[in-house]
mmCIF file of C-alpha atoms in Angstrom:
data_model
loop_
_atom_site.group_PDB
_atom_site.id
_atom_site.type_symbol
_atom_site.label_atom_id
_atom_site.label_comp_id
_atom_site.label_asym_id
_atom_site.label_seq_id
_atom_site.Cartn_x
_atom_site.Cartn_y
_atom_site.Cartn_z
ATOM 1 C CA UNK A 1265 -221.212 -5.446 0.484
ATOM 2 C CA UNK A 1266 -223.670 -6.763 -2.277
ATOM 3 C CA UNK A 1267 -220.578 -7.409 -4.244
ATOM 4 C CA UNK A 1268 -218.602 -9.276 -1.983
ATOM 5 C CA UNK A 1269 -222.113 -11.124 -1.081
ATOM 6 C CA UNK A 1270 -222.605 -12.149 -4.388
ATOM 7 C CA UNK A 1271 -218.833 -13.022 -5.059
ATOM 8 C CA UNK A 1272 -218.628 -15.171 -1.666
ATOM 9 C CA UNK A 1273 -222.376 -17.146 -2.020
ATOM 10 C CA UNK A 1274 -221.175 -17.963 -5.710
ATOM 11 C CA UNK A 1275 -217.984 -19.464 -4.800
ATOM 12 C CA UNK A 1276 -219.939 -21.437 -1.790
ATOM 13 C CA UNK A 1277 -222.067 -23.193 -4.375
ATOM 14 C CA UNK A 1278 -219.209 -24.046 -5.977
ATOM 15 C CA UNK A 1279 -219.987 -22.076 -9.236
ATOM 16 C CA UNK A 1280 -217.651 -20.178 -11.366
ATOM 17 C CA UNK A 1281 -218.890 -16.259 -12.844
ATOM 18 C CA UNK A 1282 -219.638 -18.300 -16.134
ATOM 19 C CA UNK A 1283 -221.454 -20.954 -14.905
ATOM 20 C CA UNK A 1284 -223.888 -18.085 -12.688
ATOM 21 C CA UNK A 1285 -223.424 -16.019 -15.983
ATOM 22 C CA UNK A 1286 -225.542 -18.749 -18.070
ATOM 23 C CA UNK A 1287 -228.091 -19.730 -15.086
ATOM 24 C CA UNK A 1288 -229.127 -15.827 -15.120
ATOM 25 C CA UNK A 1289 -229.036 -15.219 -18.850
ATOM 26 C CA UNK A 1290 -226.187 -12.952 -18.454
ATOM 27 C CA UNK A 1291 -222.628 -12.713 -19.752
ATOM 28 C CA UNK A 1292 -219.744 -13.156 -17.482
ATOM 29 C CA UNK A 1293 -218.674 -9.797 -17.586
ATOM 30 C CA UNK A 1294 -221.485 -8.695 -16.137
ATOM 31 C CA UNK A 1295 -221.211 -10.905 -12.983
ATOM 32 C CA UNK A 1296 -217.732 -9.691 -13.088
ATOM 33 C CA UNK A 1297 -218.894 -5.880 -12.636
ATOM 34 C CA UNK A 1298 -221.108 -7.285 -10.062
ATOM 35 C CA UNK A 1299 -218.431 -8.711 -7.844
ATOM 36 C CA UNK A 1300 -215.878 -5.944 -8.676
ATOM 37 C CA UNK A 1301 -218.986 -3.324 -7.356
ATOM 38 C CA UNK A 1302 -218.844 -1.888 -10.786
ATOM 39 C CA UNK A 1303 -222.534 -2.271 -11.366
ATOM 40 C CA UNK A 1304 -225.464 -3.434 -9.355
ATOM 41 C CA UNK A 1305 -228.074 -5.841 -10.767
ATOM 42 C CA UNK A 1306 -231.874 -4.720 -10.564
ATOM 43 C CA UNK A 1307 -234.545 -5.702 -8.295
ATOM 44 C CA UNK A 1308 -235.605 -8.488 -10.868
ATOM 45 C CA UNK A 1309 -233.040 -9.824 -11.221
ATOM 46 C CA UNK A 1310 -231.214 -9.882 -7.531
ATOM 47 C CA UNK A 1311 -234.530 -12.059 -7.129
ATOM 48 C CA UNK A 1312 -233.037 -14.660 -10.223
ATOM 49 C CA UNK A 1313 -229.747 -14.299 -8.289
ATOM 50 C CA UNK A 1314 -230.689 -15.078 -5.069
ATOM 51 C CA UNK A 1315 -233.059 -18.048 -6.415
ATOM 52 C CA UNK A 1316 -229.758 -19.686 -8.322
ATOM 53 C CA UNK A 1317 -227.264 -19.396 -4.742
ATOM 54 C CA UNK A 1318 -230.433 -20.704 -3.150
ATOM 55 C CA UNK A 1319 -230.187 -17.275 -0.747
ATOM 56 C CA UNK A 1320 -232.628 -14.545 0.012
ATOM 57 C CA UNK A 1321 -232.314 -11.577 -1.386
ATOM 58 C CA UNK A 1322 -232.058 -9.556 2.362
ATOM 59 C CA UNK A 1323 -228.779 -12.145 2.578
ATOM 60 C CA UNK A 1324 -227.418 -11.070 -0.670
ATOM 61 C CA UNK A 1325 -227.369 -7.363 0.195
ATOM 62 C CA UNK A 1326 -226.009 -7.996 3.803
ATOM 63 C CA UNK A 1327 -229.196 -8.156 5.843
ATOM 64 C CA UNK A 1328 -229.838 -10.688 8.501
ATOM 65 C CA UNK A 1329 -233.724 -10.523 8.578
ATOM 66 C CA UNK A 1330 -235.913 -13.783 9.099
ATOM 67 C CA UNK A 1331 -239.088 -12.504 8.013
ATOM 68 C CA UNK A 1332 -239.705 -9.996 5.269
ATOM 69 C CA UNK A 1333 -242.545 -7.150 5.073
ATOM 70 C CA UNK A 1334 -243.259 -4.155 3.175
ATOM 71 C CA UNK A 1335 -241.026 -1.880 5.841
ATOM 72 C CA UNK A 1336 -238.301 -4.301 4.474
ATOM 73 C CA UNK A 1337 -238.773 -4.308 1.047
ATOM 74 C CA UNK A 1338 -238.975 -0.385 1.174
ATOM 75 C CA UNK A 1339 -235.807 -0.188 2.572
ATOM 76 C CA UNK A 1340 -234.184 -2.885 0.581
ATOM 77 C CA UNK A 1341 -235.753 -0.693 -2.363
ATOM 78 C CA UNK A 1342 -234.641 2.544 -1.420
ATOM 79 C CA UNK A 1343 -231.109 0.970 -0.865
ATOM 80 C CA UNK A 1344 -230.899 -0.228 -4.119
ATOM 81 C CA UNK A 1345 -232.118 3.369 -5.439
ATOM 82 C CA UNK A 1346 -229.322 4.636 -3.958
ATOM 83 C CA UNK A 1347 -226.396 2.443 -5.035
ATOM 84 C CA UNK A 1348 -227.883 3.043 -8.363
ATOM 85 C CA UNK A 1349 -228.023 6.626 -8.447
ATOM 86 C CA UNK A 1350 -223.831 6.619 -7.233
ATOM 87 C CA UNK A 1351 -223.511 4.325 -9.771
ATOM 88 C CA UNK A 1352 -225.039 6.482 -12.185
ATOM 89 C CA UNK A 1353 -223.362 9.233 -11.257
ATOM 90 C CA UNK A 1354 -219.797 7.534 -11.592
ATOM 91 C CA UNK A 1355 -220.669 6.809 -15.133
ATOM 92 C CA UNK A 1356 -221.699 9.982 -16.191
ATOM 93 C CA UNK A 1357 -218.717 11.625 -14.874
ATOM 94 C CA UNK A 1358 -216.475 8.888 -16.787
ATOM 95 C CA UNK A 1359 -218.700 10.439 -20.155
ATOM 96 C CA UNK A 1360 -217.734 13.571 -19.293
ATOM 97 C CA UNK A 1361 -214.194 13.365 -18.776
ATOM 98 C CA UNK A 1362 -213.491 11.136 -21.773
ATOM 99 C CA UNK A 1363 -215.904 13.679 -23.675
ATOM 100 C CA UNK A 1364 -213.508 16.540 -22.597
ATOM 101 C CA UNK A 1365 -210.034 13.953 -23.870
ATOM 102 C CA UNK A 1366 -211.761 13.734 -27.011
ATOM 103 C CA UNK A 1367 -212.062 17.463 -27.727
ATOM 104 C CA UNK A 1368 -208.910 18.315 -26.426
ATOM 105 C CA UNK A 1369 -207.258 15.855 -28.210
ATOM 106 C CA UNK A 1370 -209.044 17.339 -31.514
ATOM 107 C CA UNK A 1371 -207.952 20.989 -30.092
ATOM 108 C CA UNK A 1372 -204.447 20.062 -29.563
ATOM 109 C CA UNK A 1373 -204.120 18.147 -33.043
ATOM 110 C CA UNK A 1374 -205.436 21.356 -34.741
ATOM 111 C CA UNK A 1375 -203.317 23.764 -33.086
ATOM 112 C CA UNK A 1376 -200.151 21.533 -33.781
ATOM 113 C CA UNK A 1377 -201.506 21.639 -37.475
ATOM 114 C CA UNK A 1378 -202.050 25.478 -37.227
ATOM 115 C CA UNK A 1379 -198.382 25.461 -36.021
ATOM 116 C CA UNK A 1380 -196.783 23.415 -39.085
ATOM 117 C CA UNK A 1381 -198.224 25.209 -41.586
ATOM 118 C CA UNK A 1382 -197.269 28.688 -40.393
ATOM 119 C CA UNK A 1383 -193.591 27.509 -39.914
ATOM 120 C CA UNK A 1384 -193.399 25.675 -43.066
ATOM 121 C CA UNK A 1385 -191.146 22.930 -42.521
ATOM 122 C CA UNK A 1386 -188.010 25.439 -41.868
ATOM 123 C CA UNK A 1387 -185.701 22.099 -41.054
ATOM 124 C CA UNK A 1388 -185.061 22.268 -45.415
ATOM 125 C CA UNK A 1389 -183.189 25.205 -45.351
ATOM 126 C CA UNK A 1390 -181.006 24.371 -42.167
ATOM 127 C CA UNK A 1391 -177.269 23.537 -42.443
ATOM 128 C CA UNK A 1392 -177.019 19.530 -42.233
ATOM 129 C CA UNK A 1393 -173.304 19.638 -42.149
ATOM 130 C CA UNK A 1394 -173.361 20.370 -38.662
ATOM 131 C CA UNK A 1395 -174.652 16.867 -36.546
ATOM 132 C CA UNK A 1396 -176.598 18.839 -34.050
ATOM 133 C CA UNK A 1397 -178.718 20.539 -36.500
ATOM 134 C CA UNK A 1398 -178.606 17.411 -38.740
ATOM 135 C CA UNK A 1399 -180.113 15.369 -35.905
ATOM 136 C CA UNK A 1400 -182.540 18.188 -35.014
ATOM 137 C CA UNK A 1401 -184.143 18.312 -38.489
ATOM 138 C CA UNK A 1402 -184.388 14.659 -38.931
ATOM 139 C CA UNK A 1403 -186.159 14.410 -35.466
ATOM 140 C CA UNK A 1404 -188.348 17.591 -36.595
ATOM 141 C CA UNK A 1405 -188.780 15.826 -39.704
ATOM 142 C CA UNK A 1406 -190.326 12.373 -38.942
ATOM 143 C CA UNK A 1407 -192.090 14.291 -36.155
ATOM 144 C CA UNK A 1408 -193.898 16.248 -39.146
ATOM 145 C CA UNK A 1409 -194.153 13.407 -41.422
ATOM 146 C CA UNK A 1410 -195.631 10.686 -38.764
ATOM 147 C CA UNK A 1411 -198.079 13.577 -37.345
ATOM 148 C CA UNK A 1412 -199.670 14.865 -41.172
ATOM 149 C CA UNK A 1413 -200.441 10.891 -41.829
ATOM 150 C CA UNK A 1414 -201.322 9.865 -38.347
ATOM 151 C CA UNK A 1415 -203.092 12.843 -36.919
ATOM 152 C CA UNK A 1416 -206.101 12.951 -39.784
ATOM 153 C CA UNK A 1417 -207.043 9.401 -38.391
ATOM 154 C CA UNK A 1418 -206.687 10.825 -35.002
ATOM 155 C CA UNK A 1419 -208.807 13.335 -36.022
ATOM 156 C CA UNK A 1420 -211.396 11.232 -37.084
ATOM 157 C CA UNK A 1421 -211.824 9.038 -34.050
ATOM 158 C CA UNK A 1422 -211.784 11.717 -31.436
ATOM 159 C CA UNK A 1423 -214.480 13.741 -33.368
ATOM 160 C CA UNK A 1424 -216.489 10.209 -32.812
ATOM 161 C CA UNK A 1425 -215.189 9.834 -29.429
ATOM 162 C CA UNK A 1426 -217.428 13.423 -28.901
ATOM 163 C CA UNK A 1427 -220.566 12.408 -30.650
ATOM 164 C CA UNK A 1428 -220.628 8.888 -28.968
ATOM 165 C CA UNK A 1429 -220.288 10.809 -25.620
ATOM 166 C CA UNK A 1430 -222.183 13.641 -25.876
ATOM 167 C CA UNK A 1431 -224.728 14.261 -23.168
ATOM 168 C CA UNK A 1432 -228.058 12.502 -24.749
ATOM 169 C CA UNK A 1433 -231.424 14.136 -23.998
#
C-alpha cells in the first residue's frame, strides 16, 4: 500500500523517481525499491517524503485520518515496525540462501576436482579411431581443461561469496 502510495502521489506531482530521488537526498534506486515494496523508508524520512508530494504522512501509508494524535502515531509506528521486521526477515533469508549457493558451489567444485585427479584423465589412453570414443574424449577433454582453469577463479569468488554473507554478530 505504502508503495503504491508513494508511486501514485509521485506521478500526481508530476515528478519522475529521479527528480523525488534528488529532493530527498536519495538515489533513484532507492525510490525504486520503495515503489516496487522492496524496502520501506524510515519514520524520518516518510516525513521528507510526504513534505516533497505535499501529503501527510497518514495519506502516504493509506490512512484517511484528519487529525493526528499520539494513538495515531503509535499505530502508524508500530505499522512501520512491522513492515520492517518482514522486510528484514526477507533479507536475511536471501543471505542465507545465497550463503548456502556459495558453499555448495565450493563443495561441488572440490568434489569434481577430487574426481579428476583420481581418474587421471583416462580419455589418453582410449582408442580415437573409433568416432564415438573420439568425440567422447574430446568432450571429456575440454570439459577437464575449461574446469582446471576456470574452476580456481570459481573457487575464489564463492569462498568470498561466504565471508561477505556470513551471519555478522
Amino acid at each position: 500500500m505504502l508503495n503504491e502510495n508513494i508511486k501514485a502521489l509521485r506521478k500526481s506531482k508530476g515528478l519522475s523517481q529521479e527528480e523525488l530521488a534528488v529532493k530527498l537526498n536519495v538515489v533513484r534506486q532507492t525510490v525504486s525499491k520503495w515503489e516496487q515494496g522492496l524496502s520501506v523508508p524510515d519514520s524520518d524520512m516518510l516525513i521528507s517524503i510526504s513534505e516533497v508530494l505535499e501529503t501527510p504522512v497518514s495519506v502516504l501509508i493509506g490512512e484517511n485520518v484528519t487529525e493526528v494524535n499520539a494513538d495515531d502515531l503509535k499505530v502508524l509506528s508500530e505499522k512501520l515496525e512491522v513492515i520492517n521486521l518482514q522486510l528484514a526477515r526477507k533479507k536475511d533469508m536471501r543471505r542465507k540462501v545465497l550463503h548456502w549457493t556459495f558453499i555448495s558451489l565450493c563443495a561441488a567444485i572440490a568434489v569434481i576436482f577430487a574426481v579428476l585427479a583420481v581418474i587421471n584423465s583416462p580419455y589418453l589412453s582410449w582408442d580415437f579411431s573409433d568416432p564415438e570414443t573420439a568425440v567422447l574424449g574430446t568432450a571429456f577433454h575440454v570439459f577437464e581443461w575449461l574446469f582446471v582453469r576456470i574452476a580456481p577463479i570459481m573457487l575464489i569468488g564463492a569462498i568470498v561469496g561466504i565471508v561477505l554473507t556470513r551471519k555478522r554478530v
